[in-house]
PDB file of C-alpha atoms in Angstrom:
ATOM      1  CA  MET M   1      18.118  30.658  23.346  1.00  0.00           C
ATOM      2  CA  ALA M   2      15.950  29.097  20.673  1.00  0.00           C
ATOM      3  CA  LYS M   3      17.008  25.739  19.384  1.00  0.00           C
ATOM      4  CA  PRO M   4      17.789  25.515  15.660  1.00  0.00           C
ATOM      5  CA  SER M   5      15.106  23.893  13.594  1.00  0.00           C
ATOM      6  CA  SER M   6      15.624  20.321  12.484  1.00  0.00           C
ATOM      7  CA  PRO M   7      16.232  19.724   8.755  1.00  0.00           C
ATOM      8  CA  PRO M   8      12.821  18.048   8.199  1.00  0.00           C
ATOM      9  CA  ALA M   9      10.989  20.973   9.812  1.00  0.00           C
ATOM     10  CA  THR M  10      12.954  23.428   7.688  1.00  0.00           C
ATOM     11  CA  VAL M  11      12.133  21.498   4.533  1.00  0.00           C
ATOM     12  CA  ILE M  12       8.432  21.424   5.425  1.00  0.00           C
ATOM     13  CA  ARG M  13       8.330  25.171   6.118  1.00  0.00           C
ATOM     14  CA  THR M  14      10.132  25.892   2.854  1.00  0.00           C
ATOM     15  CA  LEU M  15       7.733  23.633   0.976  1.00  0.00           C
ATOM     16  CA  ILE M  16       4.687  25.326   2.530  1.00  0.00           C
ATOM     17  CA  TYR M  17       6.096  28.755   1.702  1.00  0.00           C
ATOM     18  CA  TYR M  18       6.631  28.024  -1.988  1.00  0.00           C
ATOM     19  CA  LEU M  19       3.328  26.156  -2.378  1.00  0.00           C
ATOM     20  CA  SER M  20       0.995  28.544  -0.564  1.00  0.00           C
ATOM     21  CA  GLU M  21       2.754  31.663   0.801  1.00  0.00           C
ATOM     22  CA  HIS M  22       4.947  32.790  -2.073  1.00  0.00           C
ATOM     23  CA  PRO M  23       3.840  36.189  -3.475  1.00  0.00           C
ATOM     24  CA  SER M  24       3.255  34.655  -6.912  1.00  0.00           C
ATOM     25  CA  VAL M  25       0.742  32.259  -5.331  1.00  0.00           C
ATOM     26  CA  VAL M  26      -0.948  34.614  -2.865  1.00  0.00           C
ATOM     27  CA  GLU M  27      -1.225  37.535  -5.299  1.00  0.00           C
ATOM     28  CA  PHE M  28      -2.351  35.522  -8.322  1.00  0.00           C
ATOM     29  CA  ARG M  29      -5.124  37.065 -10.424  1.00  0.00           C
ATOM     30  CA  TRP M  30      -6.814  35.378 -13.383  1.00  0.00           C
ATOM     31  CA  SER M  31      -6.600  37.984 -16.135  1.00  0.00           C
ATOM     32  CA  HIS M  32      -7.151  37.875 -19.891  1.00  0.00           C
ATOM     33  CA  THR M  33      -4.231  40.252 -20.352  1.00  0.00           C
ATOM     34  CA  HIS M  34      -1.671  38.811 -17.927  1.00  0.00           C
ATOM     35  CA  SER M  35      -2.455  35.071 -17.704  1.00  0.00           C
ATOM     36  CA  TRP M  36      -1.158  32.978 -20.589  1.00  0.00           C
ATOM     37  CA  GLY M  37      -3.897  30.981 -22.353  1.00  0.00           C
ATOM     38  CA  SER M  38      -6.703  32.850 -20.595  1.00  0.00           C
ATOM     39  CA  THR M  39      -8.726  33.985 -23.631  1.00  0.00           C
ATOM     40  CA  TRP M  40     -11.668  32.195 -25.231  1.00  0.00           C
ATOM     41  CA  SER M  41      -9.991  32.371 -28.642  1.00  0.00           C
ATOM     42  CA  PHE M  42      -6.905  30.588 -27.281  1.00  0.00           C
ATOM     43  CA  LEU M  43      -9.058  27.910 -25.658  1.00  0.00           C
ATOM     44  CA  PHE M  44     -11.066  27.069 -28.774  1.00  0.00           C
ATOM     45  CA  THR M  45      -8.029  27.311 -31.049  1.00  0.00           C
ATOM     46  CA  SER M  46      -5.944  24.982 -28.884  1.00  0.00           C
ATOM     47  CA  ILE M  47      -8.691  22.359 -28.562  1.00  0.00           C
ATOM     48  CA  ALA M  48      -9.424  22.502 -32.294  1.00  0.00           C
ATOM     49  CA  THR M  49      -5.698  22.152 -33.048  1.00  0.00           C
ATOM     50  CA  TYR M  50      -5.491  19.143 -30.732  1.00  0.00           C
ATOM     51  CA  LEU M  51      -8.427  17.406 -32.429  1.00  0.00           C
ATOM     52  CA  ILE M  52      -7.294  18.194 -35.986  1.00  0.00           C
ATOM     53  CA  LEU M  53      -3.681  17.195 -35.297  1.00  0.00           C
ATOM     54  CA  SER M  54      -4.755  13.898 -33.707  1.00  0.00           C
ATOM     55  CA  LEU M  55      -7.084  13.005 -36.590  1.00  0.00           C
ATOM     56  CA  PHE M  56      -4.559  14.050 -39.233  1.00  0.00           C
ATOM     57  CA  LEU M  57      -1.727  12.097 -37.614  1.00  0.00           C
ATOM     58  CA  HIS M  58      -3.891   9.000 -37.300  1.00  0.00           C
ATOM     59  CA  LEU M  59      -5.014   9.151 -40.945  1.00  0.00           C
ATOM     60  CA  PHE M  60      -1.507   9.981 -42.199  1.00  0.00           C
ATOM     61  CA  LEU M  61       0.053   7.009 -40.412  1.00  0.00           C
ATOM     62  CA  SER M  62      -2.775   4.725 -41.568  1.00  0.00           C
ATOM     63  CA  LEU M  63      -2.001   5.639 -45.173  1.00  0.00           C
ATOM     64  CA  LEU M  64       1.768   5.576 -44.735  1.00  0.00           C
ATOM     65  CA  PHE M  65       1.860   2.330 -42.741  1.00  0.00           C
ATOM     66  CA  PRO M  66      -1.269   0.363 -43.709  1.00  0.00           C
ATOM     67  CA  LYS M  67       0.016  -2.763 -41.946  1.00  0.00           C
ATOM     68  CA  ARG M  68      -0.181  -0.947 -38.594  1.00  0.00           C
ATOM     69  CA  HIS M  69       3.560  -0.996 -37.839  1.00  0.00           C
ATOM     70  CA  HIS M  70       4.305   0.507 -34.458  1.00  0.00           C
ATOM     71  CA  ILE M  71       6.676   3.452 -34.271  1.00  0.00           C
ATOM     72  CA  PRO M  72       9.330   2.997 -31.548  1.00  0.00           C
ATOM     73  CA  LEU M  73       9.394   5.962 -29.198  1.00  0.00           C
ATOM     74  CA  GLY M  74      12.111   4.850 -26.807  1.00  0.00           C
ATOM     75  CA  PRO M  75      11.919   6.420 -23.346  1.00  0.00           C
ATOM     76  CA  ILE M  76       9.547   9.244 -24.370  1.00  0.00           C
ATOM     77  CA  PRO M  77       6.327   7.602 -22.989  1.00  0.00           C
ATOM     78  CA  ALA M  78       8.053   6.785 -19.696  1.00  0.00           C
ATOM     79  CA  VAL M  79       9.419  10.331 -19.366  1.00  0.00           C
ATOM     80  CA  HIS M  80       5.980  11.799 -20.131  1.00  0.00           C
ATOM     81  CA  SER M  81       4.302   9.547 -17.557  1.00  0.00           C
ATOM     82  CA  LEU M  82       6.869  10.388 -14.884  1.00  0.00           C
ATOM     83  CA  THR M  83       6.555  14.104 -15.631  1.00  0.00           C
ATOM     84  CA  MET M  84       2.756  14.027 -15.436  1.00  0.00           C
ATOM     85  CA  SER M  85       2.856  12.028 -12.203  1.00  0.00           C
ATOM     86  CA  LEU M  86       5.205  14.531 -10.543  1.00  0.00           C
ATOM     87  CA  ILE M  87       3.231  17.538 -11.816  1.00  0.00           C
ATOM     88  CA  SER M  88      -0.041  16.023 -10.599  1.00  0.00           C
ATOM     89  CA  ALA M  89       1.447  15.269  -7.184  1.00  0.00           C
ATOM     90  CA  THR M  90       2.740  18.848  -6.945  1.00  0.00           C
ATOM     91  CA  ILE M  91      -0.639  20.335  -7.888  1.00  0.00           C
ATOM     92  CA  PHE M  92      -2.390  18.062  -5.373  1.00  0.00           C
ATOM     93  CA  THR M  93      -0.037  19.108  -2.563  1.00  0.00           C
ATOM     94  CA  GLY M  94      -0.187  22.799  -3.481  1.00  0.00           C
ATOM     95  CA  THR M  95      -3.982  22.795  -3.760  1.00  0.00           C
ATOM     96  CA  LEU M  96      -4.395  20.992  -0.433  1.00  0.00           C
ATOM     97  CA  ILE M  97      -2.063  23.311   1.475  1.00  0.00           C
ATOM     98  CA  SER M  98      -3.523  26.397  -0.226  1.00  0.00           C
ATOM     99  CA  ALA M  99      -7.094  25.327   0.551  1.00  0.00           C
ATOM    100  CA  VAL M 100      -6.189  24.948   4.231  1.00  0.00           C
ATOM    101  CA  SER M 101      -4.559  28.395   4.189  1.00  0.00           C
ATOM    102  CA  GLU M 102      -7.552  29.995   2.435  1.00  0.00           C
ATOM    103  CA  ILE M 103      -9.971  28.476   4.957  1.00  0.00           C
ATOM    104  CA  ARG M 104      -7.807  29.792   7.781  1.00  0.00           C
ATOM    105  CA  ASP M 105      -7.581  33.321   6.335  1.00  0.00           C
ATOM    106  CA  THR M 106     -11.130  33.812   5.016  1.00  0.00           C
ATOM    107  CA  ARG M 107     -13.285  31.749   7.348  1.00  0.00           C
ATOM    108  CA  TRP M 108     -14.258  34.876   9.284  1.00  0.00           C
ATOM    109  CA  PHE M 109     -16.104  36.019   6.161  1.00  0.00           C
ATOM    110  CA  TRP M 110     -18.326  32.972   5.676  1.00  0.00           C
ATOM    111  CA  HIS M 111     -18.133  30.856   8.854  1.00  0.00           C
ATOM    112  CA  ARG M 112     -21.712  31.682   9.888  1.00  0.00           C
ATOM    113  CA  SER M 113     -23.185  30.322   6.683  1.00  0.00           C
ATOM    114  CA  LYS M 114     -20.802  27.535   5.675  1.00  0.00           C
ATOM    115  CA  THR M 115     -18.562  24.845   7.089  1.00  0.00           C
ATOM    116  CA  PRO M 116     -15.104  24.264   5.556  1.00  0.00           C
ATOM    117  CA  PHE M 117     -16.431  21.251   3.634  1.00  0.00           C
ATOM    118  CA  GLN M 118     -19.321  23.306   2.273  1.00  0.00           C
ATOM    119  CA  TRP M 119     -16.836  25.992   1.206  1.00  0.00           C
ATOM    120  CA  LEU M 120     -14.869  23.373  -0.730  1.00  0.00           C
ATOM    121  CA  LEU M 121     -18.042  22.485  -2.621  1.00  0.00           C
ATOM    122  CA  CYS M 122     -19.661  25.915  -2.792  1.00  0.00           C
ATOM    123  CA  PHE M 123     -17.805  29.217  -3.041  1.00  0.00           C
ATOM    124  CA  PRO M 124     -19.709  32.219  -1.620  1.00  0.00           C
ATOM    125  CA  LEU M 125     -21.385  34.476  -4.159  1.00  0.00           C
ATOM    126  CA  GLY M 126     -19.034  37.192  -5.400  1.00  0.00           C
ATOM    127  CA  THR M 127     -15.875  35.040  -5.230  1.00  0.00           C
ATOM    128  CA  ARG M 128     -13.212  36.318  -7.611  1.00  0.00           C
ATOM    129  CA  PRO M 129     -10.612  34.108  -9.375  1.00  0.00           C
ATOM    130  CA  SER M 130      -7.653  35.256  -7.321  1.00  0.00           C
ATOM    131  CA  GLY M 131      -5.490  33.899  -4.554  1.00  0.00           C
ATOM    132  CA  ARG M 132      -3.918  30.602  -3.681  1.00  0.00           C
ATOM    133  CA  VAL M 133      -6.444  28.000  -4.838  1.00  0.00           C
ATOM    134  CA  PHE M 134      -6.984  29.769  -8.142  1.00  0.00           C
ATOM    135  CA  PHE M 135      -3.232  29.827  -8.751  1.00  0.00           C
ATOM    136  CA  TRP M 136      -3.193  26.036  -8.552  1.00  0.00           C
ATOM    137  CA  SER M 137      -6.374  25.865 -10.588  1.00  0.00           C
ATOM    138  CA  TYR M 138      -4.487  27.816 -13.264  1.00  0.00           C
ATOM    139  CA  VAL M 139      -1.523  25.421 -13.053  1.00  0.00           C
ATOM    140  CA  TYR M 140      -3.955  22.517 -13.394  1.00  0.00           C
ATOM    141  CA  TYR M 141      -5.472  24.175 -16.476  1.00  0.00           C
ATOM    142  CA  LEU M 142      -2.042  24.523 -18.070  1.00  0.00           C
ATOM    143  CA  SER M 143      -1.200  20.903 -17.267  1.00  0.00           C
ATOM    144  CA  ARG M 144      -4.176  19.797 -19.372  1.00  0.00           C
ATOM    145  CA  PHE M 145      -2.239  20.739 -22.516  1.00  0.00           C
ATOM    146  CA  LEU M 146       0.636  18.494 -21.484  1.00  0.00           C
ATOM    147  CA  HIS M 147      -1.973  15.840 -20.704  1.00  0.00           C
ATOM    148  CA  MET M 148      -3.142  16.026 -24.334  1.00  0.00           C
ATOM    149  CA  PHE M 149       0.294  14.929 -25.506  1.00  0.00           C
ATOM    150  CA  ARG M 150      -0.515  11.379 -24.426  1.00  0.00           C
ATOM    151  CA  THR M 151      -2.951  11.104 -27.339  1.00  0.00           C
ATOM    152  CA  ILE M 152      -0.121  11.827 -29.775  1.00  0.00           C
ATOM    153  CA  LEU M 153       2.055   9.202 -28.090  1.00  0.00           C
ATOM    154  CA  THR M 154      -0.776   6.670 -28.249  1.00  0.00           C
ATOM    155  CA  ILE M 155      -1.268   7.270 -31.971  1.00  0.00           C
ATOM    156  CA  LEU M 156       2.450   6.998 -32.705  1.00  0.00           C
ATOM    157  CA  LYS M 157       3.084   3.952 -30.536  1.00  0.00           C
ATOM    158  CA  ARG M 158      -0.083   1.912 -30.984  1.00  0.00           C
ATOM    159  CA  ARG M 159      -1.652   3.350 -34.137  1.00  0.00           C
ATOM    160  CA  ARG M 160      -4.941   3.693 -32.262  1.00  0.00           C
ATOM    161  CA  LEU M 161      -7.200   6.733 -31.916  1.00  0.00           C
ATOM    162  CA  SER M 162      -9.636   6.620 -29.006  1.00  0.00           C
ATOM    163  CA  PHE M 163     -12.815   8.680 -29.289  1.00  0.00           C
ATOM    164  CA  TYR M 164     -13.170   8.639 -25.507  1.00  0.00           C
ATOM    165  CA  GLN M 165      -9.629   9.956 -25.092  1.00  0.00           C
ATOM    166  CA  LEU M 166     -10.251  12.833 -27.509  1.00  0.00           C
ATOM    167  CA  VAL M 167     -13.497  13.823 -25.793  1.00  0.00           C
ATOM    168  CA  ASN M 168     -12.138  13.415 -22.270  1.00  0.00           C
ATOM    169  CA  HIS M 169      -9.030  15.547 -22.860  1.00  0.00           C
ATOM    170  CA  SER M 170     -10.989  18.252 -24.683  1.00  0.00           C
ATOM    171  CA  VAL M 171     -13.713  18.416 -22.054  1.00  0.00           C
ATOM    172  CA  SER M 172     -11.283  18.442 -19.113  1.00  0.00           C
ATOM    173  CA  THR M 173      -9.396  21.371 -20.679  1.00  0.00           C
ATOM    174  CA  PHE M 174     -12.602  23.276 -21.396  1.00  0.00           C
ATOM    175  CA  VAL M 175     -13.988  22.652 -17.909  1.00  0.00           C
ATOM    176  CA  SER M 176     -10.787  23.747 -16.174  1.00  0.00           C
ATOM    177  CA  PHE M 177     -11.010  27.013 -18.144  1.00  0.00           C
ATOM    178  CA  LEU M 178     -14.604  27.498 -16.930  1.00  0.00           C
ATOM    179  CA  TRP M 179     -13.467  27.003 -13.343  1.00  0.00           C
ATOM    180  CA  LEU M 180     -11.183  30.019 -13.610  1.00  0.00           C
ATOM    181  CA  GLU M 181     -13.335  32.194 -15.853  1.00  0.00           C
ATOM    182  CA  PHE M 182     -16.428  31.977 -13.627  1.00  0.00           C
ATOM    183  CA  SER M 183     -14.860  31.175 -10.209  1.00  0.00           C
ATOM    184  CA  GLN M 184     -16.881  27.997 -10.306  1.00  0.00           C
ATOM    185  CA  SER M 185     -17.694  26.163  -7.103  1.00  0.00           C
ATOM    186  CA  PHE M 186     -16.475  22.608  -6.384  1.00  0.00           C
ATOM    187  CA  GLN M 187     -13.249  23.009  -8.368  1.00  0.00           C
ATOM    188  CA  VAL M 188     -11.017  22.580  -5.303  1.00  0.00           C
ATOM    189  CA  LEU M 189     -12.275  19.077  -4.577  1.00  0.00           C
ATOM    190  CA  ALA M 190     -12.351  18.247  -8.281  1.00  0.00           C
ATOM    191  CA  ILE M 191      -8.686  19.210  -8.638  1.00  0.00           C
ATOM    192  CA  LEU M 192      -7.718  17.280  -5.512  1.00  0.00           C
ATOM    193  CA  PHE M 193      -9.460  14.109  -6.699  1.00  0.00           C
ATOM    194  CA  ALA M 194      -8.195  14.419 -10.289  1.00  0.00           C
ATOM    195  CA  THR M 195      -4.557  15.122  -9.439  1.00  0.00           C
ATOM    196  CA  LEU M 196      -4.461  12.353  -6.832  1.00  0.00           C
ATOM    197  CA  VAL M 197      -5.771   9.852  -9.378  1.00  0.00           C
ATOM    198  CA  TYR M 198      -3.510  11.174 -12.160  1.00  0.00           C
ATOM    199  CA  SER M 199      -0.423  10.927  -9.960  1.00  0.00           C
ATOM    200  CA  LEU M 200      -1.251   7.266  -9.310  1.00  0.00           C
ATOM    201  CA  VAL M 201      -2.223   6.444 -12.894  1.00  0.00           C
ATOM    202  CA  TYR M 202       0.800   8.077 -14.499  1.00  0.00           C
ATOM    203  CA  GLY M 203       3.057   6.649 -11.815  1.00  0.00           C
ATOM    204  CA  TYR M 204       1.697   3.205 -12.693  1.00  0.00           C
ATOM    205  CA  ARG M 205       2.208   3.871 -16.418  1.00  0.00           C
ATOM    206  CA  PHE M 206       5.817   4.879 -15.729  1.00  0.00           C
ATOM    207  CA  TRP M 207       6.229   1.728 -13.653  1.00  0.00           C
ATOM    208  CA  THR M 208       5.084  -0.505 -16.519  1.00  0.00           C
ATOM    209  CA  ALA M 209       6.850   1.574 -19.202  1.00  0.00           C
ATOM    210  CA  ILE M 210      10.253   0.824 -17.672  1.00  0.00           C
ATOM    211  CA  GLY M 211       9.473  -2.897 -17.773  1.00  0.00           C
ATOM    212  CA  LEU M 212       8.281  -3.587 -14.237  1.00  0.00           C
ATOM    213  CA  ARG M 213       5.403  -5.955 -13.532  1.00  0.00           C
ATOM    214  CA  SER M 214       1.872  -4.691 -14.126  1.00  0.00           C
ATOM    215  CA  ALA M 215      -1.058  -5.167 -11.751  1.00  0.00           C
ATOM    216  CA  CYS M 216      -3.203  -8.304 -11.937  1.00  0.00           C
ATOM    217  CA  PHE M 217      -6.328  -6.150 -12.324  1.00  0.00           C
ATOM    218  CA  PRO M 218      -7.230  -3.179 -14.590  1.00  0.00           C
ATOM    219  CA  PHE M 219      -5.588  -0.526 -12.416  1.00  0.00           C
ATOM    220  CA  VAL M 220      -6.159   2.453 -14.726  1.00  0.00           C
ATOM    221  CA  LEU M 221      -9.808   1.558 -15.303  1.00  0.00           C
ATOM    222  CA  ASN M 222     -10.497   1.249 -11.577  1.00  0.00           C
ATOM    223  CA  CYS M 223      -8.895   4.654 -10.965  1.00  0.00           C
ATOM    224  CA  GLN M 224     -11.080   6.185 -13.676  1.00  0.00           C
ATOM    225  CA  ILE M 225     -14.186   4.681 -12.065  1.00  0.00           C
ATOM    226  CA  VAL M 226     -13.209   6.102  -8.664  1.00  0.00           C
ATOM    227  CA  LEU M 227     -12.602   9.546 -10.176  1.00  0.00           C
ATOM    228  CA  LEU M 228     -15.928   9.585 -12.028  1.00  0.00           C
ATOM    229  CA  GLY M 229     -17.720   8.444  -8.867  1.00  0.00           C
ATOM    230  CA  CYS M 230     -16.138  11.249  -6.827  1.00  0.00           C
ATOM    231  CA  ASN M 231     -17.117  13.817  -9.469  1.00  0.00           C
ATOM    232  CA  VAL M 232     -20.732  12.620  -9.446  1.00  0.00           C
ATOM    233  CA  ALA M 233     -20.833  12.831  -5.641  1.00  0.00           C
ATOM    234  CA  CYS M 234     -19.420  16.380  -5.715  1.00  0.00           C
ATOM    235  CA  HIS M 235     -21.957  17.499  -8.320  1.00  0.00           C
ATOM    236  CA  VAL M 236     -24.761  16.169  -6.148  1.00  0.00           C
ATOM    237  CA  GLY M 237     -23.288  18.020  -3.158  1.00  0.00           C
ATOM    238  CA  VAL M 238     -23.165  21.331  -5.051  1.00  0.00           C
ATOM    239  CA  PHE M 239     -26.767  20.848  -6.178  1.00  0.00           C
ATOM    240  CA  LEU M 240     -27.995  20.226  -2.628  1.00  0.00           C
ATOM    241  CA  ILE M 241     -26.064  23.134  -1.099  1.00  0.00           C
ATOM    242  CA  HIS M 242     -27.085  25.629  -3.788  1.00  0.00           C
ATOM    243  CA  PHE M 243     -30.785  24.834  -3.853  1.00  0.00           C
ATOM    244  CA  PHE M 244     -31.449  23.812  -0.250  1.00  0.00           C
ATOM    245  CA  PHE M 245     -29.116  26.073   1.762  1.00  0.00           C
ATOM    246  CA  LYS M 246     -29.081  29.848   2.032  1.00  0.00           C
ATOM    247  CA  GLY M 247     -26.654  31.964   0.077  1.00  0.00           C
ATOM    248  CA  GLY M 248     -26.214  29.940  -3.101  1.00  0.00           C
ATOM    249  CA  CYS M 249     -22.995  28.952  -4.865  1.00  0.00           C
ATOM    250  CA  ASN M 250     -20.809  31.085  -7.085  1.00  0.00           C
ATOM    251  CA  GLY M 251     -20.555  30.198 -10.787  1.00  0.00           C
ATOM    252  CA  ILE M 252     -23.646  27.986 -10.780  1.00  0.00           C
ATOM    253  CA  GLY M 253     -24.304  28.652 -14.484  1.00  0.00           C
ATOM    254  CA  ALA M 254     -20.876  27.299 -15.413  1.00  0.00           C
ATOM    255  CA  TRP M 255     -21.477  24.405 -13.022  1.00  0.00           C
ATOM    256  CA  VAL M 256     -24.653  23.433 -14.941  1.00  0.00           C
ATOM    257  CA  PHE M 257     -22.759  23.446 -18.230  1.00  0.00           C
ATOM    258  CA  ASN M 258     -19.934  21.538 -16.562  1.00  0.00           C
ATOM    259  CA  SER M 259     -22.438  18.928 -15.380  1.00  0.00           C
ATOM    260  CA  VAL M 260     -23.749  18.453 -18.923  1.00  0.00           C
ATOM    261  CA  LEU M 261     -20.230  17.923 -20.276  1.00  0.00           C
ATOM    262  CA  ASN M 262     -19.304  15.517 -17.489  1.00  0.00           C
ATOM    263  CA  THR M 263     -22.510  13.571 -18.089  1.00  0.00           C
ATOM    264  CA  GLY M 264     -21.504  13.147 -21.734  1.00  0.00           C
ATOM    265  CA  VAL M 265     -18.063  11.879 -20.713  1.00  0.00           C
ATOM    266  CA  LEU M 266     -19.671   9.500 -18.215  1.00  0.00           C
ATOM    267  CA  VAL M 267     -22.007   8.074 -20.883  1.00  0.00           C
ATOM    268  CA  ILE M 268     -19.089   7.490 -23.276  1.00  0.00           C
ATOM    269  CA  PHE M 269     -17.072   5.827 -20.520  1.00  0.00           C
ATOM    270  CA  LEU M 270     -19.951   3.558 -19.498  1.00  0.00           C
ATOM    271  CA  ASN M 271     -20.456   2.576 -23.129  1.00  0.00           C
ATOM    272  CA  PHE M 272     -16.768   1.657 -23.359  1.00  0.00           C
ATOM    273  CA  TYR M 273     -16.911  -0.262 -20.078  1.00  0.00           C
ATOM    274  CA  VAL M 274     -19.984  -2.269 -21.078  1.00  0.00           C
ATOM    275  CA  ARG M 275     -18.640  -2.999 -24.561  1.00  0.00           C
ATOM    276  CA  ILE M 276     -15.184  -4.132 -23.437  1.00  0.00           C
ATOM    277  CA  TYR M 277     -15.667  -5.618 -19.982  1.00  0.00           C
ATOM    278  CA  VAL M 278     -19.294  -6.743 -19.757  1.00  0.00           C
ATOM    279  CA  ILE M 279     -19.808  -7.995 -23.311  1.00  0.00           C
ATOM    280  CA  GLY M 280     -16.194  -9.200 -23.423  1.00  0.00           C
ATOM    281  CA  LYS M 281     -16.753 -11.227 -20.259  1.00  0.00           C
ATOM    282  CA  PHE M 282     -19.881 -12.758 -21.806  1.00  0.00           C
ATOM    283  CA  LYS M 283     -17.882 -13.784 -24.887  1.00  0.00           C
ATOM    284  CA  ARG M 284     -15.183 -15.361 -22.740  1.00  0.00           C
ATOM    285  CA  ARG M 285     -17.863 -17.353 -20.961  1.00  0.00           C
ATOM    286  CA  ASN M 286     -19.111 -18.640 -24.322  1.00  0.00           C
ATOM    287  CA  VAL M 287     -15.586 -19.740 -25.178  1.00  0.00           C
ATOM    288  CA  GLU M 288     -15.415 -21.815 -22.044  1.00  0.00           C
ATOM    289  CA  GLU M 289     -18.680 -23.482 -23.026  1.00  0.00           C
ATOM    290  CA  ASP M 290     -18.085 -24.308 -26.693  1.00  0.00           C
ATOM    291  CA  GLY M 291     -14.291 -24.002 -27.101  1.00  0.00           C
ATOM    292  CA  SER M 292     -14.619 -22.849 -30.708  1.00  0.00           C
ATOM    293  CA  LEU M 293     -11.536 -21.482 -32.482  1.00  0.00           C
ATOM    294  CA  ASP M 294     -13.275 -18.365 -33.754  1.00  0.00           C
ATOM    295  CA  SER M 295     -14.504 -17.455 -30.312  1.00  0.00           C
ATOM    296  CA  CYS M 296     -11.027 -17.960 -28.933  1.00  0.00           C
ATOM    297  CA  LYS M 297      -9.665 -15.469 -31.427  1.00  0.00           C
ATOM    298  CA  THR M 298     -12.322 -12.988 -30.334  1.00  0.00           C
ATOM    299  CA  VAL M 299     -11.366 -13.396 -26.699  1.00  0.00           C
ATOM    300  CA  LEU M 300      -7.669 -13.083 -27.407  1.00  0.00           C
ATOM    301  CA  ASN M 301      -8.253  -9.864 -29.311  1.00  0.00           C
ATOM    302  CA  SER M 302     -10.449  -8.565 -26.489  1.00  0.00           C
ATOM    303  CA  GLY M 303      -7.745  -9.428 -23.976  1.00  0.00           C
ATOM    304  CA  ARG M 304      -5.114  -7.581 -25.981  1.00  0.00           C
ATOM    305  CA  LEU M 305      -7.376  -4.534 -26.179  1.00  0.00           C
ATOM    306  CA  ARG M 306      -7.950  -4.662 -22.443  1.00  0.00           C
ATOM    307  CA  GLN M 307      -4.218  -4.792 -21.760  1.00  0.00           C
ATOM    308  CA  ARG M 308      -3.580  -1.822 -24.073  1.00  0.00           C
ATOM    309  CA  GLN M 309      -6.301   0.222 -22.380  1.00  0.00           C
ATOM    310  CA  ASP M 310      -4.886  -0.491 -18.945  1.00  0.00           C
ATOM    311  CA  THR M 311      -1.315   0.542 -19.750  1.00  0.00           C
TER     312      THR M 311
END
């Protein structure tokens, strides 16, 4: 007589079923007629609306409150951060389990030409946007619109509009659409890295939003650096596999365009990093040398900006 399963084992099996074996996950198909938000017109309209709304709100509040009064939002930022952290953790877990299941079920088709790691970087030619990993890619794409809401909260709470934030959110939404539209290679690893980092970053933002102690180092910035570094490494891996191994990678045209967009985001981020942390550090060093009042004000302002960026 078989022994009854322990509660933890039952929970794990149930979790695996709903994340990778449920019919909605296994039978998913990216379709312009059945998938919400899957058309080019919706993509461009939503991104344009996001940009226009952010600019309008920033200008409207600047005219209405010229003295830069902050608007109290109560628990809304904390709730948004907690929600994004949980969603990101769910997408990470679902993508990881689904990738393992896809490798198990389809390896017979490509095992002679690719290893599992190469498959994660480089889909075989002819791959269609259907199945488990593309279901979670679709969920990740939809989560980008909720991710955009942070810009609105930032404008309302801090009266600050970040050019990098606008570009980064717009590009990430556009790129995640390309992943589905062209079955682009490397998206599995990109989603795993991004959702892991987002779950940590938004968890940290929730932690500080409810009044708990912040880290003694720029936690969010370091996570962004790690994520950008992982993306660069993955792009290099796709390039090497596509051009130096047999078979090629699916969606390489979209990957090239994706690389151009990510390069632009990387340049903007490096410009921000140099301007705030490298030049700011140089100014702080000058303060220590001359102790002038004006320089002290500059450093204090730079420190406040650094704290706002990190939280």
